[in-house]
C-alpha angles and dihedrals in degrees: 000000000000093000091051099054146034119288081238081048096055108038084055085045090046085046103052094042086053086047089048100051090042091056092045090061092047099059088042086058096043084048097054102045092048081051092235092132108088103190104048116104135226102258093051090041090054091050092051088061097262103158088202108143099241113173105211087048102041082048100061116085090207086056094060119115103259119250125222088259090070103062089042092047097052104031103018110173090018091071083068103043091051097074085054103055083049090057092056097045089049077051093054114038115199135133096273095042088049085042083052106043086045095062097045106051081052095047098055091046098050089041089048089061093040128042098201090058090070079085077070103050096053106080087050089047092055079043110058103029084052079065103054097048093042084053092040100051103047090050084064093036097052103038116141139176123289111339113024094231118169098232129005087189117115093353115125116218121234087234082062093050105046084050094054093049092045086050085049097052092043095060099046094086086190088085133085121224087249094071088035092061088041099047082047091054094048082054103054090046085052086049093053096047090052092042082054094041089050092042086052096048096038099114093192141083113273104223125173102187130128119276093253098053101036084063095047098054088050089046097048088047096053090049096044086054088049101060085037090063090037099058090035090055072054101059098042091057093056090044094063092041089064123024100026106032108072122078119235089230109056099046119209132186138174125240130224098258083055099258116120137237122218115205107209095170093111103062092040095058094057094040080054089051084046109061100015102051133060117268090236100051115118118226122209113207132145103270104250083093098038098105084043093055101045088049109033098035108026106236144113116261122191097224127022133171096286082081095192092123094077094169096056091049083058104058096041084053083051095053101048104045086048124093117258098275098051092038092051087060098049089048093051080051099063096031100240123178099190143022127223105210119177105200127159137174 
């Protein structure tokens, strides 16, 4: 499209289509929290911000809107230096930096509501605050004296030329000193609009301290960034030992010696189910170890984690939450072989 029309026609064209897609979203959103779209479910209807009390979703944990610990827990310095590499894409408009601002303004939305999508804003995250200190960094790094320009090499100065042009005129002897002092206004106006054009497309900070200070600012702030990264490589490493590490399967806890305990109950239940029962036995469990059970063990399961099948949820969680007589006949309902019960005490 933007070979086929006007630079004016495109940028109208590129604004009404954002306009449009933001609308559109809004009126997705405003639908959905008012309940009149039918065929969203619950999950998608929660992500788009419905407050709507829907027990399968209200009773996942991954589900949960996410606090303000989390993204300080999984991403600690990086939080602040999002909102500056923000600042320099907003600075320097292009394709990538739109693509960029875009995803994550919607990332932080969609991770704010759910707590599971902060696994997508985390590449955005790495991203943009990449960005900031990248940006920072080389402002305190490149600082010169009077105007920031990027290169002073092989760039004459206004000041030269209008030097040249005054010796020039000075030597053709065929001029009066009318046309000199005109040719040497024309010279300094032509000064002044190059000094404005280089001060507008000048991209650095304009600093105008002393030598010495002006290397030790740019010295404190890359070390500063330096121990920030350190303790922040620190901190990831930590993260991952602790909280991502360890499989949900094969359970583990420290004592309070400091020795730790590994609960291997699970495993050891499917590999039971696998080689003990028929393969074409059918477990009844609550769906959080569907997709366990099917893998690990083998064997069809009446609810698992895609959670789509409400009604049969219900009735499992009817199941299990009824006394023996009114649970025997749900079971013999669904023809189920084998229950599934987590207990622990």
């Amino acid at each position: 499209i933007k070979s086929m029309v006007s630079e004016k026609q495109f940028k109208f064209i590129l604004r009404m289509a954002i306009l449009g897609a933001v609308g559109a979203l809004v009126l997705l959103v405003l639908a959905a929290l008012s309940g009149r779209v039918p065929f969203l479910t619950a999950r998608f209807k929660a992500l788009l911000g419905s407050t709507s009390n829907i027990a399968i979703v209200k009773s996942v944990s991954e589900h949960q809107p996410s606090s303000w610990t989390t993204f300080f827990f999984d991403m600690q310095c990086l939080v602040a230096l999002v909102p500056v590499g923000l600042y320099f894409c907003f600075m320097h408009l292009t394709d990538a930096n739109i693509f960029i601002i875009l995803y994550t303004i919607t990332a932080m939305y969609f991770s704010s509501i759910m707590v599971r999508l902060v696994l997508v804003l985390s590449p955005v995250v790495c991203v943009m605050a990449a960005i900031g200190a990248s940006e920072t960094m080389k402002n305190y790094s490149n600082i010169k004296w009077g105007l920031a320009n990027s290169s002073t090499k092989g760039v004459v100065k206004p000041s030269e030329k209008a030097n040249a042009t005054t010796s020039k005129l000075k030597k053709k002897s065929n001029k009066t000193d009318e046309v000199k002092e005109d040719v040497v206004s024309k010279s300094d106006r032509g000064k002044d609009v190059l000094e404005k054009l280089k001060r507008k497309r000048s991209n650095k900070i304009v600093r105008t301290e002393k030598k010495p200070v002006t290397f030790i600012t740019g010295a404190m702030v890359t070390v500063a960034f330096l121990i920030l990264f350190y303790f922040y490589t620190i901190h990831c490493t930590w993260v991952t030992s602790i909280a991502y590490s360890s499989p949900s399967i094969v359970l583990a806890a420290v004592n309070g010696d400091g020795s730790k305990t590994v609960f291997d109950d699970f495993r050891e239940a499917y590999q039971w189910l696998k080689f003990n029962t028929d393969p074409d036995c059918r477990v009844m469990s609550w769906w959080d170890y569907g997709y366990q059970i099917t893998a690990m063990g083998n064997r069809t399961v009446i609810v698992d984690n895609n959670t789509r099948n409400n009604t049969h949820i219900a009735r499992v969680g009817y199941a299990m939450a009824s006394p023996e007589e009114r649970a025997i006949k749900v079971i013999r309902e669904l023809d189920v072989d084998y229950v599934l019960v987590v207990f622990g005490g």
